[in-house]
mmCIF file of C-alpha atoms in Angstrom:
data_model
loop_
_atom_site.group_PDB
_atom_site.id
_atom_site.type_symbol
_atom_site.label_atom_id
_atom_site.label_comp_id
_atom_site.label_asym_id
_atom_site.label_seq_id
_atom_site.Cartn_x
_atom_site.Cartn_y
_atom_site.Cartn_z
ATOM 1 C CA MET L 1 -1.446 -61.873 -20.596
ATOM 2 C CA SER L 2 -0.924 -63.049 -24.172
ATOM 3 C CA ILE L 3 -3.632 -62.577 -26.785
ATOM 4 C CA ARG L 4 -5.778 -65.657 -27.312
ATOM 5 C CA VAL L 5 -7.634 -66.441 -30.532
ATOM 6 C CA THR L 6 -10.155 -69.277 -30.273
ATOM 7 C CA HIS L 7 -12.685 -70.826 -32.647
ATOM 8 C CA GLU L 8 -16.058 -71.540 -31.079
ATOM 9 C CA ARG L 9 -19.818 -71.320 -31.585
ATOM 10 C CA TRP L 10 -21.899 -68.168 -31.137
ATOM 11 C CA ASN L 11 -25.672 -68.666 -31.181
ATOM 12 C CA ASP L 12 -25.038 -71.895 -33.107
ATOM 13 C CA ARG L 13 -22.831 -70.134 -35.674
ATOM 14 C CA GLU L 14 -19.113 -70.460 -36.333
ATOM 15 C CA ALA L 15 -17.202 -67.694 -34.522
ATOM 16 C CA VAL L 16 -13.733 -66.381 -33.742
ATOM 17 C CA ARG L 17 -13.084 -64.917 -30.278
ATOM 18 C CA LEU L 18 -10.197 -62.537 -29.518
ATOM 19 C CA CYS L 19 -9.177 -61.926 -25.898
ATOM 20 C CA ASN L 20 -6.251 -60.096 -24.328
ATOM 21 C CA GLY L 21 -7.409 -60.573 -20.746
ATOM 22 C CA VAL L 22 -8.972 -57.108 -20.670
ATOM 23 C CA MET L 23 -11.306 -57.083 -23.663
ATOM 24 C CA GLU L 24 -13.072 -59.692 -25.779
ATOM 25 C CA ALA L 25 -14.296 -59.433 -29.360
ATOM 26 C CA VAL L 26 -16.256 -62.042 -31.330
ATOM 27 C CA ILE L 27 -16.432 -62.119 -35.136
ATOM 28 C CA LEU L 28 -18.554 -64.356 -37.393
ATOM 29 C CA PRO L 29 -17.044 -65.715 -40.615
ATOM 30 C CA GLY L 30 -20.633 -65.918 -41.855
ATOM 31 C CA GLY L 31 -21.057 -62.323 -43.074
ATOM 32 C CA GLY L 32 -18.028 -60.936 -41.237
ATOM 33 C CA HIS L 33 -20.151 -59.457 -38.455
ATOM 34 C CA LEU L 34 -18.468 -58.185 -35.285
ATOM 35 C CA VAL L 35 -21.046 -59.443 -32.768
ATOM 36 C CA GLU L 36 -19.496 -58.967 -29.328
ATOM 37 C CA LEU L 37 -17.408 -56.286 -27.684
ATOM 38 C CA ARG L 38 -17.074 -56.628 -23.930
ATOM 39 C CA LEU L 39 -14.744 -56.138 -21.013
ATOM 40 C CA ALA L 40 -13.314 -59.448 -19.810
ATOM 41 C CA CYS L 41 -14.154 -58.729 -16.166
ATOM 42 C CA GLY L 42 -17.541 -60.459 -16.066
ATOM 43 C CA GLY L 43 -20.666 -59.207 -14.293
ATOM 44 C CA GLU L 44 -22.709 -56.290 -15.569
ATOM 45 C CA ALA L 45 -19.578 -54.358 -16.518
ATOM 46 C CA GLY L 46 -18.719 -57.222 -18.878
ATOM 47 C CA ILE L 47 -21.948 -57.217 -20.882
ATOM 48 C CA ASN L 48 -21.863 -57.194 -24.679
ATOM 49 C CA CYS L 49 -21.921 -53.580 -25.904
ATOM 50 C CA LEU L 50 -23.228 -54.510 -29.369
ATOM 51 C CA TRP L 51 -26.781 -55.363 -30.403
ATOM 52 C CA THR L 52 -27.808 -59.002 -30.550
ATOM 53 C CA PRO L 53 -30.972 -59.784 -32.541
ATOM 54 C CA SER L 54 -33.798 -61.447 -30.680
ATOM 55 C CA TRP L 55 -34.575 -63.563 -33.748
ATOM 56 C CA PRO L 56 -32.708 -66.598 -35.121
ATOM 57 C CA THR L 57 -29.870 -65.947 -37.573
ATOM 58 C CA ALA L 58 -27.718 -68.245 -39.698
ATOM 59 C CA ASP L 59 -24.535 -68.312 -41.733
ATOM 60 C CA PRO L 60 -24.907 -67.436 -45.435
ATOM 61 C CA GLY L 61 -25.347 -70.329 -47.831
ATOM 62 C CA THR L 62 -26.881 -72.703 -45.287
ATOM 63 C CA PRO L 63 -30.386 -74.211 -45.571
ATOM 64 C CA LEU L 64 -31.366 -72.388 -42.383
ATOM 65 C CA ALA L 65 -30.313 -69.035 -43.889
ATOM 66 C CA ALA L 66 -32.470 -69.775 -46.936
ATOM 67 C CA SER L 67 -35.516 -70.566 -44.795
ATOM 68 C CA LEU L 68 -34.979 -67.503 -42.583
ATOM 69 C CA THR L 69 -34.708 -65.302 -45.684
ATOM 70 C CA ILE L 70 -38.176 -66.483 -46.710
ATOM 71 C CA ALA L 71 -39.549 -65.942 -43.194
ATOM 72 C CA TYR L 72 -38.083 -62.422 -43.001
ATOM 73 C CA GLY L 73 -39.522 -61.175 -46.295
ATOM 74 C CA ASN L 74 -38.044 -63.353 -49.046
ATOM 75 C CA ASP L 75 -36.325 -60.323 -50.556
ATOM 76 C CA ALA L 76 -33.048 -58.413 -50.422
ATOM 77 C CA ALA L 77 -33.813 -57.214 -46.882
ATOM 78 C CA GLY L 78 -34.679 -60.729 -45.754
ATOM 79 C CA ARG L 79 -31.307 -62.024 -46.956
ATOM 80 C CA PHE L 80 -29.514 -59.388 -44.892
ATOM 81 C CA LEU L 81 -31.652 -59.860 -41.773
ATOM 82 C CA ALA L 82 -31.190 -63.630 -41.853
ATOM 83 C CA GLY L 83 -27.548 -63.205 -40.834
ATOM 84 C CA PHE L 84 -27.209 -59.687 -39.397
ATOM 85 C CA ALA L 85 -25.991 -58.949 -35.869
ATOM 86 C CA GLY L 86 -23.898 -56.280 -34.120
ATOM 87 C CA HIS L 87 -21.513 -54.382 -36.391
ATOM 88 C CA ALA L 88 -22.013 -55.312 -40.062
ATOM 89 C CA LEU L 89 -20.193 -54.159 -43.178
ATOM 90 C CA CYS L 90 -22.115 -52.464 -45.994
ATOM 91 C CA LEU L 91 -20.079 -52.804 -49.207
ATOM 92 C CA ASP L 92 -20.309 -51.658 -51.927
ATOM 93 C CA LEU L 93 -23.938 -50.629 -51.500
ATOM 94 C CA PHE L 94 -25.740 -48.787 -48.718
ATOM 95 C CA GLY L 95 -29.465 -49.380 -48.947
ATOM 96 C CA ALA L 96 -31.645 -51.483 -51.223
ATOM 97 C CA PRO L 97 -30.321 -52.897 -54.491
ATOM 98 C CA SER L 98 -31.895 -52.002 -57.803
ATOM 99 C CA PRO L 99 -34.089 -54.711 -59.409
ATOM 100 C CA GLN L 100 -31.165 -55.556 -61.687
ATOM 101 C CA GLU L 101 -28.776 -55.861 -58.724
ATOM 102 C CA GLU L 102 -31.247 -57.962 -56.742
ATOM 103 C CA ALA L 103 -31.597 -60.321 -59.705
ATOM 104 C CA LEU L 104 -27.826 -60.876 -59.460
ATOM 105 C CA GLY L 105 -28.169 -61.877 -55.811
ATOM 106 C CA ILE L 106 -27.276 -58.546 -54.189
ATOM 107 C CA ALA L 107 -28.846 -58.152 -50.746
ATOM 108 C CA LEU L 108 -29.718 -55.051 -48.776
ATOM 109 C CA HIS L 109 -26.436 -53.194 -48.113
ATOM 110 C CA GLY L 110 -24.460 -55.196 -50.675
ATOM 111 C CA GLU L 111 -22.641 -58.506 -50.876
ATOM 112 C CA ALA L 112 -20.222 -58.420 -47.932
ATOM 113 C CA ALA L 113 -22.711 -59.179 -45.156
ATOM 114 C CA VAL L 114 -24.212 -62.176 -46.978
ATOM 115 C CA ARG L 115 -20.986 -63.884 -48.058
ATOM 116 C CA GLN L 116 -18.855 -66.416 -46.203
ATOM 117 C CA TRP L 117 -15.501 -64.940 -45.116
ATOM 118 C CA SER L 118 -12.209 -66.712 -44.523
ATOM 119 C CA PHE L 119 -10.194 -65.992 -41.376
ATOM 120 C CA GLU L 120 -6.581 -66.591 -40.414
ATOM 121 C CA THR L 121 -4.999 -66.120 -37.006
ATOM 122 C CA THR L 122 -2.268 -63.548 -36.346
ATOM 123 C CA PRO L 123 -0.173 -62.969 -33.188
ATOM 124 C CA THR L 124 -2.460 -60.084 -32.173
ATOM 125 C CA GLY L 125 -5.822 -61.096 -33.641
ATOM 126 C CA CYS L 126 -7.075 -62.266 -37.016
ATOM 127 C CA ILE L 127 -7.487 -61.286 -40.656
ATOM 128 C CA GLY L 128 -10.773 -61.757 -42.486
ATOM 129 C CA ARG L 129 -11.154 -61.825 -46.256
ATOM 130 C CA VAL L 130 -14.114 -61.958 -48.609
ATOM 131 C CA ASP L 131 -14.537 -61.734 -52.374
ATOM 132 C CA LEU L 132 -17.490 -59.770 -53.744
ATOM 133 C CA SER L 133 -17.986 -61.579 -57.030
ATOM 134 C CA VAL L 134 -20.607 -59.296 -58.558
ATOM 135 C CA ALA L 135 -18.812 -56.056 -57.639
ATOM 136 C CA GLN L 136 -15.428 -57.615 -58.509
ATOM 137 C CA LEU L 137 -13.942 -56.415 -55.253
ATOM 138 C CA LYS L 138 -11.713 -58.111 -52.712
ATOM 139 C CA PHE L 139 -12.076 -56.977 -49.106
ATOM 140 C CA THR L 140 -9.645 -57.561 -46.225
ATOM 141 C CA ARG L 141 -10.151 -56.697 -42.556
ATOM 142 C CA ASN L 142 -7.298 -56.944 -40.041
ATOM 143 C CA LEU L 143 -8.440 -56.996 -36.382
ATOM 144 C CA SER L 144 -5.743 -56.526 -33.762
ATOM 145 C CA VAL L 145 -6.244 -56.379 -29.995
ATOM 146 C CA ALA L 146 -4.033 -53.945 -28.078
ATOM 147 C CA HIS L 147 -1.649 -55.280 -25.454
ATOM 148 C CA ARG L 148 -3.326 -55.070 -22.023
ATOM 149 C CA ALA L 149 -5.838 -52.418 -23.109
ATOM 150 C CA ALA L 150 -9.529 -52.630 -24.019
ATOM 151 C CA VAL L 151 -8.858 -51.393 -27.543
ATOM 152 C CA LEU L 152 -9.430 -53.176 -30.852
ATOM 153 C CA PHE L 153 -7.634 -51.802 -33.925
ATOM 154 C CA ILE L 154 -9.301 -52.432 -37.295
ATOM 155 C CA GLU L 155 -7.696 -51.870 -40.675
ATOM 156 C CA GLU L 156 -9.659 -52.465 -43.879
ATOM 157 C CA ARG L 157 -8.642 -52.688 -47.513
ATOM 158 C CA VAL L 158 -10.728 -52.792 -50.696
ATOM 159 C CA GLU L 159 -9.192 -53.907 -53.990
ATOM 160 C CA ASN L 160 -10.896 -53.365 -57.342
ATOM 161 C CA ARG L 161 -10.333 -56.412 -59.535
ATOM 162 C CA GLY L 162 -12.618 -55.140 -62.265
ATOM 163 C CA ALA L 163 -11.727 -53.317 -65.462
ATOM 164 C CA GLU L 164 -13.810 -50.245 -64.619
ATOM 165 C CA ALA L 165 -13.691 -47.564 -61.928
ATOM 166 C CA ARG L 166 -16.389 -47.961 -59.277
ATOM 167 C CA ASP L 167 -18.165 -45.650 -56.831
ATOM 168 C CA LEU L 168 -18.183 -47.355 -53.439
ATOM 169 C CA HIS L 169 -20.576 -47.157 -50.545
ATOM 170 C CA TRP L 170 -18.421 -48.316 -47.609
ATOM 171 C CA VAL L 171 -20.309 -48.107 -44.327
ATOM 172 C CA GLN L 172 -19.793 -49.630 -40.880
ATOM 173 C CA HIS L 173 -23.311 -50.637 -39.809
ATOM 174 C CA LEU L 174 -22.691 -50.249 -36.073
ATOM 175 C CA THR L 175 -25.814 -51.284 -34.150
ATOM 176 C CA LEU L 176 -26.385 -50.941 -30.407
ATOM 177 C CA GLY L 177 -29.208 -52.056 -28.173
ATOM 178 C CA PRO L 178 -30.270 -53.502 -24.814
ATOM 179 C CA PRO L 179 -28.956 -54.348 -22.324
ATOM 180 C CA PHE L 180 -26.038 -51.960 -22.895
ATOM 181 C CA LEU L 181 -28.000 -49.243 -24.692
ATOM 182 C CA ALA L 182 -31.214 -48.875 -22.741
ATOM 183 C CA ALA L 183 -33.977 -46.306 -22.348
ATOM 184 C CA GLY L 184 -33.532 -43.976 -19.398
ATOM 185 C CA GLU L 185 -29.915 -44.900 -18.682
ATOM 186 C CA SER L 186 -27.950 -44.226 -21.864
ATOM 187 C CA HIS L 187 -26.591 -41.363 -23.945
ATOM 188 C CA ILE L 188 -24.993 -41.300 -27.419
ATOM 189 C CA ILE L 189 -22.505 -38.629 -28.457
ATOM 190 C CA ALA L 190 -20.742 -38.059 -31.772
ATOM 191 C CA SER L 191 -18.586 -35.415 -33.483
ATOM 192 C CA LEU L 192 -21.296 -34.252 -35.900
ATOM 193 C CA ASP L 193 -22.679 -30.929 -37.071
ATOM 194 C CA ARG L 194 -25.245 -30.722 -39.900
ATOM 195 C CA GLY L 195 -27.870 -33.346 -40.599
ATOM 196 C CA ILE L 196 -30.930 -34.185 -42.662
ATOM 197 C CA THR L 197 -33.768 -36.610 -42.033
ATOM 198 C CA TRP L 198 -34.763 -39.556 -44.209
ATOM 199 C CA PRO L 199 -37.150 -38.609 -47.033
ATOM 200 C CA LEU L 200 -39.299 -41.771 -46.924
ATOM 201 C CA GLY L 201 -40.992 -41.834 -43.513
ATOM 202 C CA TYR L 202 -40.907 -44.955 -41.350
ATOM 203 C CA GLU L 203 -43.733 -47.218 -42.461
ATOM 204 C CA GLY L 204 -46.318 -45.017 -40.758
ATOM 205 C CA HIS L 205 -44.471 -44.915 -37.427
ATOM 206 C CA GLU L 206 -41.968 -42.130 -38.071
ATOM 207 C CA LEU L 207 -40.691 -39.969 -35.250
ATOM 208 C CA LEU L 208 -39.112 -37.287 -37.477
ATOM 209 C CA ARG L 209 -40.314 -35.052 -40.286
ATOM 210 C CA ASP L 210 -39.262 -36.118 -43.772
ATOM 211 C CA ASN L 211 -36.301 -34.580 -45.592
ATOM 212 C CA ALA L 212 -35.755 -31.842 -43.007
ATOM 213 C CA PRO L 213 -32.339 -30.298 -42.286
ATOM 214 C CA PHE L 214 -31.175 -29.934 -38.696
ATOM 215 C CA ALA L 215 -28.200 -29.145 -36.485
ATOM 216 C CA TRP L 216 -26.991 -32.147 -34.487
ATOM 217 C CA PRO L 217 -28.355 -33.410 -32.141
ATOM 218 C CA ASN L 218 -31.842 -31.850 -32.332
ATOM 219 C CA ALA L 219 -33.884 -33.152 -35.281
ATOM 220 C CA PRO L 220 -37.354 -31.874 -36.248
ATOM 221 C CA ALA L 221 -40.026 -34.201 -34.894
ATOM 222 C CA LEU L 222 -43.307 -34.983 -36.597
ATOM 223 C CA ASP L 223 -45.251 -33.394 -33.727
ATOM 224 C CA GLY L 224 -43.589 -30.018 -34.315
ATOM 225 C CA GLY L 225 -41.040 -30.262 -31.538
ATOM 226 C CA ALA L 226 -37.437 -31.427 -31.568
ATOM 227 C CA ALA L 227 -36.075 -34.899 -30.887
ATOM 228 C CA ASP L 228 -32.689 -35.143 -29.156
ATOM 229 C CA LEU L 229 -30.958 -37.921 -31.098
ATOM 230 C CA ARG L 230 -28.455 -38.421 -28.279
ATOM 231 C CA VAL L 231 -31.224 -40.027 -26.191
ATOM 232 C CA PRO L 232 -32.076 -43.561 -27.361
ATOM 233 C CA PHE L 233 -35.490 -45.210 -27.271
ATOM 234 C CA ALA L 234 -37.327 -42.170 -25.957
ATOM 235 C CA HIS L 235 -40.527 -42.676 -28.004
ATOM 236 C CA LYS L 236 -41.723 -46.263 -28.048
ATOM 237 C CA GLY L 237 -43.596 -47.398 -31.146
ATOM 238 C CA THR L 238 -41.616 -45.140 -33.493
ATOM 239 C CA GLY L 239 -38.552 -45.261 -35.680
ATOM 240 C CA PHE L 240 -36.426 -42.956 -37.793
ATOM 241 C CA VAL L 241 -33.515 -42.637 -40.186
ATOM 242 C CA ALA L 242 -31.314 -39.552 -40.493
ATOM 243 C CA ALA L 243 -27.827 -38.612 -41.663
ATOM 244 C CA ALA L 244 -25.286 -36.245 -40.135
ATOM 245 C CA ARG L 245 -21.945 -34.942 -41.306
ATOM 246 C CA VAL L 246 -18.753 -35.380 -39.323
ATOM 247 C CA ILE L 247 -17.427 -31.933 -38.329
ATOM 248 C CA PRO L 248 -15.132 -30.972 -41.230
ATOM 249 C CA SER L 249 -12.416 -29.494 -39.028
ATOM 250 C CA ARG L 250 -11.825 -32.776 -37.195
ATOM 251 C CA GLU L 251 -9.126 -35.147 -38.383
ATOM 252 C CA PHE L 252 -10.398 -37.873 -36.062
ATOM 253 C CA ALA L 253 -14.095 -38.394 -35.475
ATOM 254 C CA PHE L 254 -15.769 -40.349 -32.693
ATOM 255 C CA ILE L 255 -18.986 -42.047 -31.653
ATOM 256 C CA ALA L 256 -19.445 -42.705 -27.939
ATOM 257 C CA ALA L 257 -22.259 -44.542 -26.188
ATOM 258 C CA LEU L 258 -22.519 -44.348 -22.407
ATOM 259 C CA ASN L 259 -24.640 -46.363 -20.016
ATOM 260 C CA PHE L 260 -24.574 -44.151 -16.934
ATOM 261 C CA ARG L 261 -26.162 -46.759 -14.667
ATOM 262 C CA LEU L 262 -23.347 -49.192 -15.426
ATOM 263 C CA ASN L 263 -20.698 -46.440 -15.751
ATOM 264 C CA LEU L 264 -19.696 -48.140 -19.004
ATOM 265 C CA ALA L 265 -18.782 -46.523 -22.336
ATOM 266 C CA LEU L 266 -18.185 -47.855 -25.846
ATOM 267 C CA ILE L 267 -16.050 -45.676 -28.123
ATOM 268 C CA TYR L 268 -15.395 -45.777 -31.864
ATOM 269 C CA CYS L 269 -12.767 -43.487 -33.429
ATOM 270 C CA PHE L 270 -12.124 -43.102 -37.152
ATOM 271 C CA ARG L 271 -10.543 -40.726 -39.639
ATOM 272 C CA ARG L 272 -12.921 -38.240 -41.194
ATOM 273 C CA ARG L 273 -11.175 -38.624 -44.548
ATOM 274 C CA ASP L 274 -12.182 -42.303 -44.514
ATOM 275 C CA PHE L 275 -15.715 -41.931 -43.189
ATOM 276 C CA PRO L 276 -17.249 -38.413 -43.288
ATOM 277 C CA TRP L 277 -20.853 -39.470 -42.526
ATOM 278 C CA VAL L 278 -22.910 -41.110 -39.813
ATOM 279 C CA ALA L 279 -26.301 -42.579 -40.681
ATOM 280 C CA ILE L 280 -28.518 -42.673 -37.595
ATOM 281 C CA TRP L 281 -31.271 -45.276 -37.415
ATOM 282 C CA GLU L 282 -33.596 -46.286 -34.618
ATOM 283 C CA GLU L 283 -36.146 -49.052 -34.397
ATOM 284 C CA ASN L 284 -38.149 -48.767 -31.183
ATOM 285 C CA CYS L 285 -40.835 -51.450 -31.269
ATOM 286 C CA ALA L 286 -42.374 -49.909 -34.409
ATOM 287 C CA ARG L 287 -42.164 -52.677 -37.047
ATOM 288 C CA LYS L 288 -44.722 -55.403 -36.427
ATOM 289 C CA GLY L 289 -43.764 -57.923 -39.121
ATOM 290 C CA ALA L 290 -41.157 -60.669 -38.894
ATOM 291 C CA PRO L 291 -38.483 -60.663 -37.650
ATOM 292 C CA TRP L 292 -39.080 -57.411 -35.727
ATOM 293 C CA ASN L 293 -42.416 -58.492 -34.194
ATOM 294 C CA GLY L 294 -43.040 -55.151 -32.486
ATOM 295 C CA THR L 295 -40.510 -55.939 -29.754
ATOM 296 C CA THR L 296 -37.160 -54.859 -31.200
ATOM 297 C CA GLN L 297 -35.062 -51.965 -29.953
ATOM 298 C CA ALA L 298 -31.976 -51.164 -32.024
ATOM 299 C CA ARG L 299 -29.985 -47.967 -32.638
ATOM 300 C CA GLY L 300 -27.651 -47.697 -35.604
ATOM 301 C CA MET L 301 -24.750 -45.217 -35.608
ATOM 302 C CA GLU L 302 -23.442 -46.196 -39.024
ATOM 303 C CA PHE L 303 -20.250 -44.379 -39.984
ATOM 304 C CA GLY L 304 -19.085 -44.453 -43.554
ATOM 305 C CA THR L 305 -18.625 -42.872 -46.937
ATOM 306 C CA THR L 306 -22.341 -42.464 -47.576
ATOM 307 C CA PRO L 307 -24.957 -40.523 -45.618
ATOM 308 C CA MET L 308 -28.143 -42.499 -46.183
ATOM 309 C CA PRO L 309 -29.213 -46.010 -47.212
ATOM 310 C CA ILE L 310 -31.166 -44.890 -50.271
ATOM 311 C CA GLY L 311 -29.387 -47.079 -52.829
ATOM 312 C CA ARG L 312 -26.905 -46.486 -55.601
ATOM 313 C CA GLU L 313 -28.997 -44.581 -58.129
ATOM 314 C CA ALA L 314 -30.506 -42.107 -55.673
ATOM 315 C CA MET L 315 -27.165 -41.459 -54.023
ATOM 316 C CA HIS L 316 -25.462 -40.932 -57.374
ATOM 317 C CA ALA L 317 -28.159 -38.413 -58.323
ATOM 318 C CA MET L 318 -27.557 -36.552 -55.050
ATOM 319 C CA GLY L 319 -23.852 -36.116 -55.811
ATOM 320 C CA THR L 320 -22.790 -34.221 -52.697
ATOM 321 C CA LEU L 321 -24.535 -33.153 -49.513
ATOM 322 C CA PHE L 322 -23.437 -30.219 -47.354
ATOM 323 C CA ASP L 323 -20.403 -29.855 -49.639
ATOM 324 C CA THR L 324 -19.301 -33.386 -48.735
ATOM 325 C CA THR L 325 -18.915 -36.344 -51.083
ATOM 326 C CA CYS L 326 -21.293 -39.289 -50.670
ATOM 327 C CA SER L 327 -19.155 -42.166 -51.968
ATOM 328 C CA ARG L 328 -15.540 -43.212 -52.602
ATOM 329 C CA ARG L 329 -14.265 -43.875 -56.099
ATOM 330 C CA ILE L 330 -11.860 -46.731 -56.709
ATOM 331 C CA ALA L 331 -9.876 -47.005 -59.929
ATOM 332 C CA PRO L 332 -9.558 -50.278 -61.877
ATOM 333 C CA GLY L 333 -6.831 -52.232 -60.147
ATOM 334 C CA GLY L 334 -6.863 -49.687 -57.327
ATOM 335 C CA MET L 335 -6.819 -50.130 -53.580
ATOM 336 C CA LEU L 336 -8.416 -48.122 -50.765
ATOM 337 C CA HIS L 337 -7.679 -48.264 -47.031
ATOM 338 C CA ALA L 338 -9.576 -47.269 -43.905
ATOM 339 C CA ARG L 339 -8.564 -47.454 -40.257
ATOM 340 C CA TYR L 340 -10.588 -47.173 -37.067
ATOM 341 C CA LEU L 341 -10.647 -48.452 -33.517
ATOM 342 C CA THR L 342 -13.135 -49.357 -30.866
ATOM 343 C CA ALA L 343 -12.587 -49.233 -27.107
ATOM 344 C CA ILE L 344 -14.513 -49.982 -23.921
ATOM 345 C CA THR L 345 -13.990 -48.310 -20.588
ATOM 346 C CA GLN L 346 -15.599 -47.769 -17.233
ATOM 347 C CA VAL L 347 -16.166 -44.110 -16.411
ATOM 348 C CA PRO L 348 -16.441 -42.343 -13.047
ATOM 349 C CA PRO L 349 -19.767 -42.566 -11.208
ATOM 350 C CA GLY L 350 -21.915 -39.537 -11.916
ATOM 351 C CA TRP L 351 -20.940 -39.166 -15.574
ATOM 352 C CA ARG L 352 -24.137 -38.667 -17.576
ATOM 353 C CA SER L 353 -22.553 -37.842 -20.917
ATOM 354 C CA ILE L 354 -19.259 -37.594 -22.790
ATOM 355 C CA ALA L 355 -18.134 -34.271 -24.207
ATOM 356 C CA ASP L 356 -15.275 -35.359 -26.475
ATOM 357 C CA VAL L 357 -12.762 -38.058 -27.339
ATOM 358 C CA HIS L 358 -9.131 -37.268 -28.224
ATOM 359 C CA LEU L 359 -6.361 -39.384 -29.682
ATOM 360 C CA GLU L 360 -3.067 -38.680 -27.966
ATOM 361 C CA ALA L 361 0.383 -40.140 -28.582
ATOM 362 C CA GLN L 362 0.053 -42.934 -26.016
ATOM 363 C CA ALA L 363 -3.563 -42.766 -24.855
ATOM 364 C CA LEU L 364 -7.181 -42.408 -25.830
ATOM 365 C CA ARG L 365 -8.635 -39.574 -23.744
ATOM 366 C CA ILE L 366 -12.366 -39.462 -22.939
ATOM 367 C CA VAL L 367 -13.590 -36.070 -21.730
ATOM 368 C CA GLY L 368 -16.585 -35.826 -19.407
ATOM 369 C CA GLU L 369 -19.269 -33.148 -19.598
ATOM 370 C CA GLN L 370 -18.091 -31.496 -16.353
ATOM 371 C CA ALA L 371 -15.174 -29.084 -16.699
ATOM 372 C CA GLY L 372 -11.860 -30.735 -15.975
ATOM 373 C CA SER L 373 -13.169 -34.290 -15.923
ATOM 374 C CA SER L 374 -11.462 -36.843 -18.161
ATOM 375 C CA ILE L 375 -10.063 -40.347 -18.151
ATOM 376 C CA GLU L 376 -7.567 -42.055 -20.411
ATOM 377 C CA ILE L 377 -7.008 -45.502 -21.826
ATOM 378 C CA PRO L 378 -3.230 -45.967 -22.142
ATOM 379 C CA VAL L 379 -2.381 -47.688 -25.423
ATOM 380 C CA ASN L 380 0.846 -47.842 -27.393
ATOM 381 C CA GLY L 381 1.071 -46.975 -31.070
ATOM 382 C CA LEU L 382 -2.201 -45.107 -31.235
ATOM 383 C CA LEU L 383 -1.317 -42.318 -33.654
ATOM 384 C CA GLU L 384 1.056 -44.538 -35.634
ATOM 385 C CA PHE L 385 -1.854 -46.861 -36.374
ATOM 386 C CA PHE L 386 -3.741 -44.092 -38.137
ATOM 387 C CA GLU L 387 -0.834 -43.032 -40.325
ATOM 388 C CA GLY L 388 -0.803 -44.122 -43.951
ATOM 389 C CA GLU L 389 -2.333 -43.376 -47.312
ATOM 390 C CA ASN L 390 -5.895 -44.036 -48.366
ATOM 391 C CA GLU L 391 -5.005 -45.740 -51.617
ATOM 392 C CA GLU L 392 -2.210 -47.492 -53.445
#
């Protein structure tokens, strides 16, 4: 089946849908959010694997977005939440802006998610572009659906149009939630080793101890025990933020989420040299104010250049963490690239976890926790896609 690109509405917002007959992806020009990833088979196996907010959202620059920003806090966070869904882009800031940045219109996590993007159709997908006027950056994202495989290839490029070098925070704010990620029937796995918890609590509802180092996946809990971060939504009424380093010896990293009731898995693969960190965030009915309203369940597995959303100044002061850089530097007139993919697959009944994910010449291999168990997603050009330099 040929690849179809259609323009439609998604929750009353402009959207672009990509479909190759096996997989569907939906992207919003308003903020550039990737809001749906699903198998095209229908039924429970075809549910959206990304998080959809329970509250109203709107495209940036619209009167509705302005009113929702006020309702959701009338601040930098409110601007972000007014449009946020699914997989968002944080660029070139991860966390809250400084007062000076906020005065210039910078939202939580930077400009990209609160700007209107342009999109053009290609034979295999679409290309999105957005200009970050304050940061003087131009961002391009090329989304390409594989031929007859549930794989979406994503290539990103940042260009510095300013006269000065700039330290970038470049983070993929991947967010998962019900019905795909659900308490008691889901497991999250990633190629991580060392981690540290958020230093600022969680508004009085924190699950984890502050600023405590740990070995993935067991983080120190506030009650003195350990919390297994592979298990989502285990402690209702709490939340947490943590950061973990991608294993340095891996060229290709992965994040995998499995719903073992549905036998359905969502996979992200990326190069460690592009994104050496994963920020881990969970909101489990802890925040009572709007728009959360004490009912929201969301898990972020946010892979990027930067370990924690603590803002530019604090991250600059940190320098490095676990001997790993916490930002990417782009020269004046320079260009940086990143490449990653996402895939969806059904797994054999009885799988309760995923042990590893490998990129092979013509397939993506998913390894089960039982010895000798694995499946593959055949896809052409897999390793070739990841070849190339980081900057020009």
